[in-house]
Amino acid sequence: MSSFCAYFIVFLIFQEITIGLAIAIYNKFSPQWLIIIVCRILQYPTCFLAIFGVRKSNPAMIVPFMLSQVSLGSYADLHTYIQLVSLCNSSSSKESFVFSNPIILIVLPVLIYSSLLVIFIYSMYTIVREITVSRGIVPHSIQDEYIL
């Protein structure tokens, strides 16, 4: 069951990277968008490594995917969102409530994103632990009693 969830999560993230890359390529080529494109492209090898790691039941191949999502993925996602918000604000000539309220525009989406990131970290941790236990490694050798 954990491998199905791992495949599902990896393919969801793969689609998110692809959509984010398409948005970044579609927009103007400024230094900000080029950095986002580089971050998105750097995420692809770790996705393929995670798919291979789930197939071979090797948690050491899944960990780079987790780290790249937390670091590169978070930066690219939040920076893309901020860039799109600034593009919408600059193209909007009239002030509306949605574009003028920073709580709805910035704080709420970042709070939702951080909640999803915590769920991602916990689910990937659970998957890595289940794969490690299913490989026959004694669970007491995993030093995680302070994590949960």
JSON list of N, CA and C in Angstrom, two decimals, residues 56-96:
[
{"chain": "A", "resi": 56, "resn": "LYS", "atom": "N", "xyz": [12.37, -0.23, -6.50]},
{"chain": "A", "resi": 56, "resn": "LYS", "atom": "CA", "xyz": [13.40, -1.11, -5.93]},
{"chain": "A", "resi": 56, "resn": "LYS", "atom": "C", "xyz": [13.31, -1.20, -4.40]},
{"chain": "A", "resi": 57, "resn": "SER", "atom": "N", "xyz": [12.34, -0.55, -3.80]},
{"chain": "A", "resi": 57, "resn": "SER", "atom": "CA", "xyz": [12.19, -0.49, -2.34]},
{"chain": "A", "resi": 57, "resn": "SER", "atom": "C", "xyz": [13.46, -0.02, -1.66]},
{"chain": "A", "resi": 58, "resn": "ASN", "atom": "N", "xyz": [14.00, 1.06, -2.17]},
{"chain": "A", "resi": 58, "resn": "ASN", "atom": "CA", "xyz": [15.23, 1.64, -1.62]},
{"chain": "A", "resi": 58, "resn": "ASN", "atom": "C", "xyz": [14.91, 3.04, -1.11]},
{"chain": "A", "resi": 59, "resn": "PRO", "atom": "N", "xyz": [14.79, 3.20, 0.20]},
{"chain": "A", "resi": 59, "resn": "PRO", "atom": "CA", "xyz": [14.44, 4.53, 0.73]},
{"chain": "A", "resi": 59, "resn": "PRO", "atom": "C", "xyz": [15.53, 5.57, 0.54]},
{"chain": "A", "resi": 60, "resn": "ALA", "atom": "N", "xyz": [16.76, 5.14, 0.34]},
{"chain": "A", "resi": 60, "resn": "ALA", "atom": "CA", "xyz": [17.84, 6.11, 0.12]},
{"chain": "A", "resi": 60, "resn": "ALA", "atom": "C", "xyz": [17.67, 6.86, -1.19]},
{"chain": "A", "resi": 61, "resn": "MET", "atom": "N", "xyz": [16.89, 6.32, -2.12]},
{"chain": "A", "resi": 61, "resn": "MET", "atom": "CA", "xyz": [16.64, 7.01, -3.39]},
{"chain": "A", "resi": 61, "resn": "MET", "atom": "C", "xyz": [15.42, 7.92, -3.30]},
{"chain": "A", "resi": 62, "resn": "ILE", "atom": "N", "xyz": [14.63, 7.78, -2.25]},
{"chain": "A", "resi": 62, "resn": "ILE", "atom": "CA", "xyz": [13.45, 8.62, -2.07]},
{"chain": "A", "resi": 62, "resn": "ILE", "atom": "C", "xyz": [13.79, 9.90, -1.31]},
{"chain": "A", "resi": 63, "resn": "VAL", "atom": "N", "xyz": [14.78, 9.84, -0.45]},
{"chain": "A", "resi": 63, "resn": "VAL", "atom": "CA", "xyz": [15.14, 10.99, 0.38]},
{"chain": "A", "resi": 63, "resn": "VAL", "atom": "C", "xyz": [15.57, 12.21, -0.45]},
{"chain": "A", "resi": 64, "resn": "PRO", "atom": "N", "xyz": [16.36, 12.06, -1.53]},
{"chain": "A", "resi": 64, "resn": "PRO", "atom": "CA", "xyz": [16.67, 13.27, -2.33]},
{"chain": "A", "resi": 64, "resn": "PRO", "atom": "C", "xyz": [15.44, 13.94, -2.92]},
{"chain": "A", "resi": 65, "resn": "PHE", "atom": "N", "xyz": [14.43, 13.14, -3.27]},
{"chain": "A", "resi": 65, "resn": "PHE", "atom": "CA", "xyz": [13.17, 13.70, -3.76]},
{"chain": "A", "resi": 65, "resn": "PHE", "atom": "C", "xyz": [12.50, 14.54, -2.68]},
{"chain": "A", "resi": 66, "resn": "MET", "atom": "N", "xyz": [12.48, 14.01, -1.47]},
{"chain": "A", "resi": 66, "resn": "MET", "atom": "CA", "xyz": [11.88, 14.75, -0.36]},
{"chain": "A", "resi": 66, "resn": "MET", "atom": "C", "xyz": [12.62, 16.06, -0.12]},
{"chain": "A", "resi": 67, "resn": "LEU", "atom": "N", "xyz": [13.93, 16.01, -0.11]},
{"chain": "A", "resi": 67, "resn": "LEU", "atom": "CA", "xyz": [14.72, 17.22, 0.15]},
{"chain": "A", "resi": 67, "resn": "LEU", "atom": "C", "xyz": [14.57, 18.25, -0.96]},
{"chain": "A", "resi": 68, "resn": "SER", "atom": "N", "xyz": [14.52, 17.78, -2.21]},
{"chain": "A", "resi": 68, "resn": "SER", "atom": "CA", "xyz": [14.38, 18.74, -3.31]},
{"chain": "A", "resi": 68, "resn": "SER", "atom": "C", "xyz": [13.00, 19.38, -3.30]},
{"chain": "A", "resi": 69, "resn": "GLN", "atom": "N", "xyz": [11.99, 18.63, -2.88]},
{"chain": "A", "resi": 69, "resn": "GLN", "atom": "CA", "xyz": [10.65, 19.22, -2.82]},
{"chain": "A", "resi": 69, "resn": "GLN", "atom": "C", "xyz": [10.55, 20.25, -1.71]},
{"chain": "A", "resi": 70, "resn": "VAL", "atom": "N", "xyz": [11.17, 19.97, -0.59]},
{"chain": "A", "resi": 70, "resn": "VAL", "atom": "CA", "xyz": [11.10, 20.91, 0.53]},
{"chain": "A", "resi": 70, "resn": "VAL", "atom": "C", "xyz": [11.90, 22.18, 0.22]},
{"chain": "A", "resi": 71, "resn": "SER", "atom": "N", "xyz": [13.02, 22.04, -0.47]},
{"chain": "A", "resi": 71, "resn": "SER", "atom": "CA", "xyz": [13.86, 23.22, -0.73]},
{"chain": "A", "resi": 71, "resn": "SER", "atom": "C", "xyz": [13.54, 23.85, -2.09]},
{"chain": "A", "resi": 72, "resn": "LEU", "atom": "N", "xyz": [13.91, 23.17, -3.17]},
{"chain": "A", "resi": 72, "resn": "LEU", "atom": "CA", "xyz": [13.70, 23.73, -4.51]},
{"chain": "A", "resi": 72, "resn": "LEU", "atom": "C", "xyz": [12.22, 23.90, -4.83]},
{"chain": "A", "resi": 73, "resn": "GLY", "atom": "N", "xyz": [11.43, 22.90, -4.47]},
{"chain": "A", "resi": 73, "resn": "GLY", "atom": "CA", "xyz": [10.00, 22.96, -4.77]},
{"chain": "A", "resi": 73, "resn": "GLY", "atom": "C", "xyz": [9.29, 24.08, -4.06]},
{"chain": "A", "resi": 74, "resn": "SER", "atom": "N", "xyz": [9.59, 24.25, -2.79]},
{"chain": "A", "resi": 74, "resn": "SER", "atom": "CA", "xyz": [8.95, 25.34, -2.03]},
{"chain": "A", "resi": 74, "resn": "SER", "atom": "C", "xyz": [9.35, 26.70, -2.58]},
{"chain": "A", "resi": 75, "resn": "TYR", "atom": "N", "xyz": [10.64, 26.86, -2.87]},
{"chain": "A", "resi": 75, "resn": "TYR", "atom": "CA", "xyz": [11.09, 28.14, -3.43]},
{"chain": "A", "resi": 75, "resn": "TYR", "atom": "C", "xyz": [10.40, 28.41, -4.77]},
{"chain": "A", "resi": 76, "resn": "ALA", "atom": "N", "xyz": [10.40, 27.42, -5.65]},
{"chain": "A", "resi": 76, "resn": "ALA", "atom": "CA", "xyz": [9.81, 27.62, -6.98]},
{"chain": "A", "resi": 76, "resn": "ALA", "atom": "C", "xyz": [8.31, 27.87, -6.89]},
{"chain": "A", "resi": 77, "resn": "ASP", "atom": "N", "xyz": [7.61, 27.12, -6.05]},
{"chain": "A", "resi": 77, "resn": "ASP", "atom": "CA", "xyz": [6.16, 27.29, -5.93]},
{"chain": "A", "resi": 77, "resn": "ASP", "atom": "C", "xyz": [5.79, 28.66, -5.37]},
{"chain": "A", "resi": 78, "resn": "LEU", "atom": "N", "xyz": [6.41, 29.03, -4.27]},
{"chain": "A", "resi": 78, "resn": "LEU", "atom": "CA", "xyz": [6.07, 30.31, -3.65]},
{"chain": "A", "resi": 78, "resn": "LEU", "atom": "C", "xyz": [6.52, 31.49, -4.52]},
{"chain": "A", "resi": 79, "resn": "HIS", "atom": "N", "xyz": [7.67, 31.36, -5.15]},
{"chain": "A", "resi": 79, "resn": "HIS", "atom": "CA", "xyz": [8.14, 32.45, -6.01]},
{"chain": "A", "resi": 79, "resn": "HIS", "atom": "C", "xyz": [7.26, 32.59, -7.25]},
{"chain": "A", "resi": 80, "resn": "THR", "atom": "N", "xyz": [6.81, 31.46, -7.80]},
{"chain": "A", "resi": 80, "resn": "THR", "atom": "CA", "xyz": [5.88, 31.51, -8.93]},
{"chain": "A", "resi": 80, "resn": "THR", "atom": "C", "xyz": [4.58, 32.19, -8.52]},
{"chain": "A", "resi": 81, "resn": "TYR", "atom": "N", "xyz": [4.07, 31.83, -7.35]},
{"chain": "A", "resi": 81, "resn": "TYR", "atom": "CA", "xyz": [2.83, 32.44, -6.88]},
{"chain": "A", "resi": 81, "resn": "TYR", "atom": "C", "xyz": [2.99, 33.95, -6.69]},
{"chain": "A", "resi": 82, "resn": "ILE", "atom": "N", "xyz": [4.09, 34.36, -6.07]},
{"chain": "A", "resi": 82, "resn": "ILE", "atom": "CA", "xyz": [4.33, 35.79, -5.85]},
{"chain": "A", "resi": 82, "resn": "ILE", "atom": "C", "xyz": [4.47, 36.52, -7.19]},
{"chain": "A", "resi": 83, "resn": "GLN", "atom": "N", "xyz": [5.17, 35.92, -8.14]},
{"chain": "A", "resi": 83, "resn": "GLN", "atom": "CA", "xyz": [5.33, 36.55, -9.46]},
{"chain": "A", "resi": 83, "resn": "GLN", "atom": "C", "xyz": [3.98, 36.68, -10.17]},
{"chain": "A", "resi": 84, "resn": "LEU", "atom": "N", "xyz": [3.13, 35.64, -10.08]},
{"chain": "A", "resi": 84, "resn": "LEU", "atom": "CA", "xyz": [1.82, 35.72, -10.71]},
{"chain": "A", "resi": 84, "resn": "LEU", "atom": "C", "xyz": [0.93, 36.76, -10.04]},
{"chain": "A", "resi": 85, "resn": "VAL", "atom": "N", "xyz": [1.01, 36.87, -8.73]},
{"chain": "A", "resi": 85, "resn": "VAL", "atom": "CA", "xyz": [0.24, 37.89, -8.01]},
{"chain": "A", "resi": 85, "resn": "VAL", "atom": "C", "xyz": [0.69, 39.28, -8.43]},
{"chain": "A", "resi": 86, "resn": "SER", "atom": "N", "xyz": [2.00, 39.48, -8.55]},
{"chain": "A", "resi": 86, "resn": "SER", "atom": "CA", "xyz": [2.48, 40.81, -8.95]},
{"chain": "A", "resi": 86, "resn": "SER", "atom": "C", "xyz": [2.09, 41.12, -10.39]},
{"chain": "A", "resi": 87, "resn": "LEU", "atom": "N", "xyz": [2.07, 40.10, -11.27]},
{"chain": "A", "resi": 87, "resn": "LEU", "atom": "CA", "xyz": [1.61, 40.33, -12.64]},
{"chain": "A", "resi": 87, "resn": "LEU", "atom": "C", "xyz": [0.13, 40.69, -12.67]},
{"chain": "A", "resi": 88, "resn": "CYS", "atom": "N", "xyz": [-0.68, 40.01, -11.86]},
{"chain": "A", "resi": 88, "resn": "CYS", "atom": "CA", "xyz": [-2.11, 40.33, -11.82]},
{"chain": "A", "resi": 88, "resn": "CYS", "atom": "C", "xyz": [-2.35, 41.72, -11.24]},
{"chain": "A", "resi": 89, "resn": "ASN", "atom": "N", "xyz": [-1.58, 42.09, -10.23]},
{"chain": "A", "resi": 89, "resn": "ASN", "atom": "CA", "xyz": [-1.75, 43.42, -9.64]},
{"chain": "A", "resi": 89, "resn": "ASN", "atom": "C", "xyz": [-1.32, 44.52, -10.60]},
{"chain": "A", "resi": 90, "resn": "SER", "atom": "N", "xyz": [-0.28, 44.28, -11.38]},
{"chain": "A", "resi": 90, "resn": "SER", "atom": "CA", "xyz": [0.17, 45.32, -12.31]},
{"chain": "A", "resi": 90, "resn": "SER", "atom": "C", "xyz": [-0.76, 45.44, -13.52]},
{"chain": "A", "resi": 91, "resn": "SER", "atom": "N", "xyz": [-1.40, 44.34, -13.92]},
{"chain": "A", "resi": 91, "resn": "SER", "atom": "CA", "xyz": [-2.30, 44.41, -15.08]},
{"chain": "A", "resi": 91, "resn": "SER", "atom": "C", "xyz": [-3.70, 44.84, -14.69]},
{"chain": "A", "resi": 92, "resn": "SER", "atom": "N", "xyz": [-4.03, 44.75, -13.42]},
{"chain": "A", "resi": 92, "resn": "SER", "atom": "CA", "xyz": [-5.36, 45.14, -12.95]},
{"chain": "A", "resi": 92, "resn": "SER", "atom": "C", "xyz": [-5.40, 46.65, -12.78]},
{"chain": "A", "resi": 93, "resn": "SER", "atom": "N", "xyz": [-6.29, 47.29, -13.53]},
{"chain": "A", "resi": 93, "resn": "SER", "atom": "CA", "xyz": [-6.38, 48.75, -13.43]},
{"chain": "A", "resi": 93, "resn": "SER", "atom": "C", "xyz": [-7.31, 49.19, -12.31]},
{"chain": "A", "resi": 94, "resn": "LYS", "atom": "N", "xyz": [-8.31, 48.39, -12.02]},
{"chain": "A", "resi": 94, "resn": "LYS", "atom": "CA", "xyz": [-9.23, 48.77, -10.96]},
{"chain": "A", "resi": 94, "resn": "LYS", "atom": "C", "xyz": [-8.93, 47.97, -9.69]},
{"chain": "A", "resi": 95, "resn": "GLU", "atom": "N", "xyz": [-9.14, 48.59, -8.58]},
{"chain": "A", "resi": 95, "resn": "GLU", "atom": "CA", "xyz": [-8.90, 47.95, -7.30]},
{"chain": "A", "resi": 95, "resn": "GLU", "atom": "C", "xyz": [-10.12, 47.12, -6.92]},
{"chain": "A", "resi": 96, "resn": "SER", "atom": "N", "xyz": [-9.90, 45.85, -6.72]},
{"chain": "A", "resi": 96, "resn": "SER", "atom": "CA", "xyz": [-10.98, 45.00, -6.23]},
{"chain": "A", "resi": 96, "resn": "SER", "atom": "C", "xyz": [-10.60, 44.52, -4.83]}
]
